[in-house]
Coordinates of C-alpha atoms and ligand atoms in Angstrom, one line a residue:
M11 CA 0.0 0.0 0.0
S12 CA 1.3 3.5 -0.7
T13 CA 0.8 6.4 1.6
V14 CA 0.6 10.1 0.5
G15 CA 2.3 12.4 3.0
T16 CA 0.7 15.8 2.8
A17 CA 1.1 17.1 6.3
D18 CA 1.9 20.8 6.6
T19 CA 4.3 20.2 9.4
A20 CA 7.3 17.8 9.3
D21 CA 5.7 14.3 9.4
T22 CA 8.2 11.7 9.9
A23 CA 5.8 8.7 10.1
G24 CA 7.1 5.8 8.1
T25 CA 10.2 7.6 6.9
T26 CA 12.7 6.5 9.6
G27 CA 15.7 5.0 7.8
A28 CA 14.0 5.6 4.4
V29 CA 15.8 6.8 1.3
V30 CA 14.0 9.6 -0.6
V31 CA 14.3 9.5 -4.4
Y32 CA 13.7 13.0 -5.8
G33 CA 12.7 12.6 -9.4
A34 CA 11.4 9.1 -8.7
T35 CA 9.1 9.1 -11.7
G36 CA 11.9 9.6 -14.3
H37 CA 13.5 6.8 -16.3
T38 CA 16.5 6.7 -14.0
G39 CA 14.5 7.4 -10.8
R40 CA 12.4 4.3 -11.5
F41 CA 15.5 2.1 -11.7
I42 CA 16.7 3.6 -8.4
V43 CA 13.4 3.0 -6.7
A44 CA 13.4 -0.6 -8.0
E45 CA 17.0 -1.1 -6.7
L46 CA 16.1 0.2 -3.3
R47 CA 13.1 -2.1 -3.1
R48 CA 15.2 -5.0 -4.2
R49 CA 17.6 -4.3 -1.3
G50 CA 14.7 -4.0 1.1
I51 CA 15.4 -0.3 1.8
A52 CA 12.3 1.8 2.9
T53 CA 11.7 4.2 0.1
V54 CA 10.0 7.6 -0.2
V55 CA 9.2 8.7 -3.8
S56 CA 9.3 12.4 -4.3
G57 CA 9.1 14.8 -7.2
R58 CA 6.8 17.5 -8.6
D59 CA 3.9 15.5 -9.9
E60 CA 1.9 13.9 -7.1
A61 CA -0.4 11.9 -9.4
R62 CA 2.6 10.2 -11.2
L63 CA 4.3 9.6 -7.8
A64 CA 1.1 7.9 -6.5
A65 CA 0.9 5.7 -9.6
L66 CA 4.5 4.7 -9.2
A67 CA 4.1 3.9 -5.5
A68 CA 1.0 1.8 -6.3
E69 CA 3.1 -0.2 -8.9
G70 CA 5.6 -0.9 -6.1
G71 CA 2.8 -2.8 -4.3
A72 CA 4.5 -2.4 -1.0
D73 CA 5.0 0.4 1.5
V74 CA 6.3 3.3 -0.6
L75 CA 5.7 6.7 0.9
V76 CA 4.7 9.5 -1.5
R77 CA 6.0 13.0 -0.7
P78 CA 5.5 15.5 -3.4
A79 CA 7.8 18.5 -3.4
T80 CA 8.9 21.3 -5.8
V81 CA 12.3 22.9 -6.0
D82 CA 10.9 26.4 -5.7
D83 CA 9.2 25.5 -2.4
P84 CA 11.9 24.7 0.3
A85 CA 9.2 23.8 2.9
S86 CA 7.9 21.1 0.6
L87 CA 11.4 19.7 0.2
D88 CA 11.8 19.8 4.0
R89 CA 8.6 17.8 4.4
A90 CA 9.7 15.3 1.8
L91 CA 13.0 14.7 3.6
A92 CA 11.7 14.8 7.2
G93 CA 12.8 11.8 9.2
A94 CA 14.5 10.2 6.1
A95 CA 18.1 8.7 6.2
A96 CA 19.3 10.0 2.8
V97 CA 18.2 11.5 -0.5
I98 CA 19.1 10.5 -4.0
N99 CA 18.4 13.3 -6.5
A100 CA 17.6 11.8 -10.0
A101 CA 15.7 14.9 -11.2
G102 CA 17.4 16.8 -14.0
P103 CA 18.2 19.4 -15.1
F104 CA 20.4 19.6 -12.1
A105 CA 21.1 23.2 -12.9
V106 CA 17.6 23.6 -11.6
T107 CA 17.2 20.9 -8.9
G108 CA 20.7 20.4 -7.5
G109 CA 20.9 23.5 -5.3
P110 CA 17.5 23.3 -3.7
V111 CA 17.7 19.6 -3.0
V112 CA 21.2 19.6 -1.6
E113 CA 20.3 22.6 0.6
A114 CA 17.3 20.7 1.9
A115 CA 19.5 17.7 2.6
L116 CA 21.9 19.9 4.5
R117 CA 19.0 21.4 6.5
A118 CA 17.9 17.9 7.3
G119 CA 21.4 16.8 8.1
I120 CA 21.2 13.7 5.8
P121 CA 23.5 12.5 3.0
Y122 CA 22.9 13.6 -0.6
V123 CA 23.7 11.7 -3.7
D124 CA 22.9 12.8 -7.3
V125 CA 23.3 11.4 -10.8
A126 CA 24.0 14.7 -12.5
A127 CA 25.9 14.5 -15.8
E128 CA 25.9 18.3 -16.4
I129 CA 29.5 19.4 -16.0
E130 CA 28.7 22.9 -14.8
A131 CA 26.1 21.6 -12.3
N132 CA 28.8 19.2 -11.0
V133 CA 31.3 22.0 -10.7
T134 CA 28.7 24.1 -8.8
M135 CA 28.0 21.3 -6.4
F136 CA 31.7 21.3 -5.3
A137 CA 32.1 25.1 -5.5
D138 CA 28.9 26.2 -3.8
H139 CA 28.2 23.5 -1.2
A140 CA 31.5 22.1 0.0
E141 CA 31.9 24.4 2.9
A142 CA 28.4 24.0 4.3
A143 CA 28.5 20.3 3.8
R144 CA 31.9 20.0 5.6
K145 CA 30.7 22.2 8.5
A146 CA 27.5 20.1 8.8
E147 CA 29.6 16.9 8.4
V148 CA 27.1 15.7 5.8
P149 CA 28.4 13.7 2.9
V150 CA 27.4 14.9 -0.6
V151 CA 28.3 12.8 -3.6
P152 CA 27.7 14.4 -7.0
A153 CA 27.6 12.4 -10.3
M154 CA 27.3 9.1 -8.5
A155 CA 26.2 7.5 -11.7
F156 CA 27.4 5.9 -15.0
Y157 CA 29.0 9.2 -16.1
G158 CA 31.2 10.8 -13.5
G159 CA 31.1 8.1 -10.7
L160 CA 32.0 4.9 -12.5
G161 CA 35.0 6.5 -14.4
D162 CA 36.2 8.0 -11.2
L163 CA 36.0 4.6 -9.3
L164 CA 37.8 2.9 -12.2
V165 CA 40.6 5.4 -12.2
S166 CA 41.1 4.9 -8.5
A167 CA 40.9 1.1 -8.8
A168 CA 43.3 1.0 -11.7
T169 CA 46.0 3.0 -9.9
G170 CA 45.5 1.8 -6.3
G171 CA 44.5 5.4 -5.4
W172 CA 47.3 7.5 -7.0
E173 CA 46.9 11.1 -5.8
A174 CA 48.6 12.4 -9.0
A175 CA 48.9 11.4 -12.6
D176 CA 50.0 12.9 -15.9
E177 CA 46.9 11.9 -18.0
V178 CA 43.6 10.2 -17.5
H179 CA 41.6 8.9 -20.5
V180 CA 38.1 7.5 -20.2
A181 CA 36.7 5.9 -23.4
Y182 CA 33.0 5.1 -23.6
G183 CA 32.3 2.1 -25.9
L184 CA 28.5 2.3 -26.0
S185 CA 26.8 0.0 -28.6
S186 CA 24.1 2.6 -29.1
W187 CA 22.6 5.5 -27.1
R188 CA 18.9 5.9 -27.1
P189 CA 18.6 9.1 -24.9
T190 CA 15.8 9.8 -22.4
A191 CA 14.0 13.1 -22.4
G192 CA 16.1 14.0 -19.3
T193 CA 19.4 13.3 -21.2
R194 CA 18.3 15.5 -24.1
E195 CA 17.2 18.3 -21.6
A196 CA 20.6 18.0 -19.8
G197 CA 22.3 18.5 -23.1
T198 CA 20.2 21.5 -24.0
V199 CA 20.8 23.1 -20.6
S200 CA 24.5 22.6 -20.7
H201 CA 24.7 23.9 -24.3
E202 CA 22.9 27.1 -23.2
R203 CA 25.0 27.5 -20.1
R204 CA 28.1 27.3 -22.3
A205 CA 26.6 29.7 -24.9
G206 CA 27.1 27.0 -27.5
R207 CA 30.8 26.5 -26.8
R208 CA 32.5 23.2 -26.0
V209 CA 34.4 22.4 -22.9
R210 CA 37.5 20.3 -22.2
F211 CA 39.8 19.7 -19.2
T212 CA 43.4 20.6 -20.1
D213 CA 46.3 22.2 -18.4
G214 CA 44.6 21.5 -15.1
A215 CA 41.4 23.4 -15.7
L216 CA 38.1 23.3 -17.6
R217 CA 38.5 25.4 -20.7
Y218 CA 35.9 26.5 -23.2
H219 CA 36.6 26.4 -26.9
D220 CA 35.0 26.4 -30.4
D221 CA 37.1 23.7 -32.0
Q222 CA 35.3 21.0 -34.1
L223 CA 35.3 17.6 -32.3
A224 CA 37.8 15.3 -33.9
Q225 CA 37.5 11.5 -34.5
Q226 CA 40.2 9.0 -33.7
E227 CA 40.5 5.3 -33.2
W228 CA 40.5 3.7 -29.7
D229 CA 41.7 0.2 -29.0
F230 CA 39.1 -1.2 -26.6
P231 CA 40.0 -4.6 -25.1
A232 CA 38.6 -7.6 -27.0
P233 CA 36.0 -8.5 -28.0
L234 CA 35.1 -4.8 -28.8
G235 CA 38.5 -4.0 -30.4
R236 CA 39.4 -0.9 -32.4
R237 CA 36.5 1.6 -32.7
T238 CA 36.1 5.1 -34.0
V239 CA 35.5 7.5 -31.1
I240 CA 34.7 11.2 -30.8
A241 CA 37.7 12.7 -29.0
E242 CA 37.0 15.3 -26.3
F243 CA 33.4 14.3 -26.0
T244 CA 33.5 15.7 -22.5
M245 CA 31.7 14.0 -19.7
A246 CA 31.4 14.5 -15.9
D247 CA 34.6 12.6 -15.2
V248 CA 36.5 15.8 -16.0
V249 CA 35.0 17.2 -12.7
T250 CA 35.0 14.1 -10.5
V251 CA 38.6 12.8 -11.2
P252 CA 40.5 16.1 -10.8
S253 CA 38.5 16.8 -7.6
H254 CA 40.9 14.5 -5.8
V255 CA 43.6 13.5 -8.3
D256 CA 46.2 16.1 -9.2
V257 CA 46.1 15.6 -13.0
P258 CA 46.5 18.2 -15.7
E259 CA 44.8 16.3 -18.6
V260 CA 41.5 14.4 -18.4
R261 CA 40.0 13.4 -21.7
T262 CA 36.8 11.5 -22.4
Y263 CA 35.8 9.8 -25.7
M264 CA 32.5 8.5 -27.0
A265 CA 31.9 5.7 -29.5
A266 CA 31.0 7.4 -32.8
E267 CA 27.8 5.4 -33.3
A268 CA 26.5 6.4 -29.8
A269 CA 27.4 10.0 -30.4
R270 CA 25.4 9.9 -33.7
D271 CA 22.4 8.3 -31.9
L272 CA 22.5 11.1 -29.3
A273 CA 22.7 13.8 -31.9
G274 CA 19.8 12.3 -33.9
A275 CA 16.5 14.2 -33.3
D276 CA 14.6 11.0 -34.2
T277 CA 16.5 8.5 -32.1
P278 CA 13.9 6.9 -29.9
A279 CA 14.0 6.6 -26.1
P280 CA 15.3 3.3 -24.6
E281 CA 13.0 0.2 -24.7
P282 CA 13.2 -2.5 -22.1
V283 CA 14.2 -5.9 -23.3
D284 CA 14.7 -7.9 -20.0
D285 CA 12.8 -8.4 -16.8
L286 CA 15.0 -5.8 -15.1
G287 CA 13.7 -3.2 -17.6
R288 CA 17.1 -2.8 -19.2
S289 CA 17.5 -1.9 -22.9
D290 CA 19.7 -3.9 -25.2
Q291 CA 22.4 -1.2 -25.0
T292 CA 25.8 -2.6 -23.9
F293 CA 28.8 -0.6 -22.7
V294 CA 32.5 -0.9 -22.2
V295 CA 34.2 1.9 -20.1
D296 CA 37.9 1.8 -20.7
V297 CA 40.1 3.9 -18.4
L298 CA 43.8 4.5 -19.0
V299 CA 45.9 6.4 -16.5
R300 CA 49.5 7.5 -17.1
A301 CA 52.0 8.8 -14.6
G302 CA 55.8 9.0 -14.8
G303 CA 56.1 6.4 -17.5
L304 CA 53.7 4.0 -15.8
E305 CA 50.4 3.0 -17.3
R306 CA 47.4 1.5 -15.6
R307 CA 44.1 0.4 -17.1
A308 CA 40.7 -0.6 -15.9
T309 CA 37.7 -1.7 -18.0
A310 CA 34.1 -2.2 -16.9
R311 CA 31.4 -3.9 -19.0
G312 CA 27.7 -4.0 -18.5
Q313 CA 24.2 -3.4 -20.0
D314 CA 22.2 -0.1 -20.0
I315 CA 23.8 3.1 -18.7
Y316 CA 20.6 4.3 -17.1
A317 CA 19.9 0.9 -15.3
V318 CA 23.5 0.6 -14.0
T319 CA 23.2 4.1 -12.5
A320 CA 20.7 2.7 -9.9
P321 CA 23.1 0.2 -8.2
L322 CA 25.9 2.8 -8.3
A323 CA 23.7 5.4 -6.5
V324 CA 22.1 2.9 -4.1
E325 CA 25.4 1.2 -3.2
A326 CA 26.7 4.7 -2.4
V327 CA 23.8 5.4 -0.1
E328 CA 24.1 2.1 1.7
R329 CA 27.8 2.8 2.3
L330 CA 27.1 6.4 3.4
L331 CA 24.6 5.1 5.9
S332 CA 26.8 2.3 7.3
G333 CA 29.8 4.6 7.6
R334 CA 31.9 2.9 4.9
T335 CA 33.3 6.3 3.8
R336 CA 36.7 8.0 3.6
T337 CA 35.7 11.6 4.1
T338 CA 32.7 13.9 4.5
G339 CA 31.4 17.0 2.8
V340 CA 31.3 17.1 -1.0
A341 CA 33.4 14.3 -2.5
S342 CA 33.3 12.3 -5.7
A343 CA 32.7 8.5 -5.7
A344 CA 36.4 7.5 -5.4
A345 CA 37.2 10.2 -2.8
M346 CA 34.3 9.1 -0.7
F347 CA 34.5 5.3 -1.1
D348 CA 37.1 2.4 -1.3
A349 CA 36.9 2.1 -5.1
P350 CA 38.0 -1.6 -5.5
D351 CA 35.6 -2.7 -2.8
F352 CA 32.8 -0.6 -4.2
L353 CA 33.3 -2.1 -7.7
R354 CA 33.4 -5.6 -6.4
A355 CA 30.1 -5.0 -4.7
L356 CA 28.6 -4.2 -8.1
A357 CA 29.7 -7.6 -9.5
P358 CA 26.1 -8.6 -10.5
Y359 CA 25.8 -5.5 -12.7
L360 CA 29.3 -4.8 -13.8
S361 CA 32.3 -6.9 -14.7
V362 CA 35.6 -5.1 -14.1
E363 CA 39.1 -6.0 -15.2
L364 CA 42.2 -4.3 -14.0
S365 CA 45.5 -4.6 -15.9
H366 CA 48.9 -3.2 -15.2
Ligands
LIG13 N1 25.5 10.7 -14.8 C1 24.9 9.7 -15.5 O1 25.5 8.8 -15.9 C2 23.4 9.8 -15.5 C3 22.7 8.6 -15.6 C4 21.3 8.6 -15.7 C5 20.6 9.9 -15.7 N2 21.4 11.0 -15.6 C6 20.7 12.3 -15.5 O2 19.6 12.2 -14.7 C7 18.6 13.1 -15.1 C8 17.3 12.3 -15.3 O3 17.4 11.4 -16.3 P1 16.2 10.4 -16.8 O4 16.8 9.5 -17.8 O5 15.6 9.8 -15.6 O6 15.2 11.5 -17.5 P2 13.7 11.5 -17.4 O7 13.1 10.1 -17.6 O8 13.3 12.5 -18.5 O9 13.3 12.0 -16.0 C9 13.5 13.3 -15.6 C10 13.0 13.5 -14.1 O10 13.3 14.8 -13.7 C11 12.2 15.4 -13.2 N3 12.2 16.8 -13.3 C12 12.5 17.5 -14.5 N4 12.5 18.8 -14.2 C13 12.2 19.0 -12.9 C14 12.0 20.1 -12.1 N5 12.1 21.3 -12.6 N6 11.6 19.9 -10.8 C15 11.5 18.6 -10.4 N7 11.6 17.5 -11.1 C16 12.0 17.7 -12.4 C17 11.0 14.7 -13.9 O11 9.8 14.9 -13.2 P3 8.4 14.6 -13.9 O12 8.2 13.1 -13.9 O13 7.5 15.4 -13.0 O14 8.5 15.2 -15.3 C18 11.5 13.3 -14.0 O15 11.3 12.7 -12.7 C19 19.1 13.7 -16.4 O16 19.6 15.0 -16.1 C20 20.2 12.8 -16.9 O17 21.2 13.4 -17.6 C21 22.7 11.0 -15.5

């Protein structure tokens, strides 16, 4: 049975120990809710549309609490988070939702995790909230998702936690990319924020430019092999990795087919093909780190970048709640968690190989 929490004052009934998913009705939010339910974690579904939230909770068939809230109404966010243990923000654009939801988490004194893949929103999370989060001793983990989080964990696992490197490369070998409405919206918002310019991380900083994106070949491990990728297809790893690794060059690459899909106005949204709701998209994330003549590599394989974001975010929350953390305040996945141990815990969803 689902319950709608509409009390004007903070109503904590049923929320003790629960994890709030803000943006629960989205494509990724639904995967996150399902993952929480699979792990037996009490769940509060939140977002701006009460009717859609109630329908989602009813589908859950068990005790899922409904707490509608809008980002322009801080009191509604406070009600949504009242008594909860943590919040996962899956509502994009994060340029709009990130600030209000993290501020509500800090007021409530509970951990905040988001799945933002908007580089400027990721930067803002570190720049604007680090001090308040550190003072409140509240952990905040931005980009705890396929883009940003996974690459960061792989870099750390590959190197055994090097604190400095000369270069980090993250190549995304996606078989296809059927984008959700939220992904398209994130792209539009980021494009507008950059006034149509492109961004790269070089010489130790994010730099905006107008260069055309170049293609090159990338040797993914077998069986994928040599593929054409778009170079400097810049993803959230350029924020997460340099947040704790002293590295002047971080480059991310995207399989040319997937980049074409994403750019296509008619590319359809993902369709489920299995009983977990995953699409037939497969991925290989290939990370290469170089430092002082040494080279380390880590590769992760799996199915469906949206679906795999759910165990990444939920594993993070479980670790935050059980104190399996390395710091507090705003920190990326690999700064917050023991990367090899975290990746091992995702074994049902991800296969990871490390090679030296
Ligand atoms: N880093 C990564 O690897 C990664 C992975 C997955 C997703 N993401 C990001 O996560 C976001 C969601 O993706 P998705 O695939 O779930 O997209 P989606 O299916 O379109 O869902 C978007 C969600 O955001 C909510 N939302 C949009 N604007 C809002 C606002 N102003 N206030 C409150 N809620 C709002 C929507 O609520 P309604 O239901 O009310 O419309 C919906 O729940 C995107 O920004 C995407 O880039 C990143």
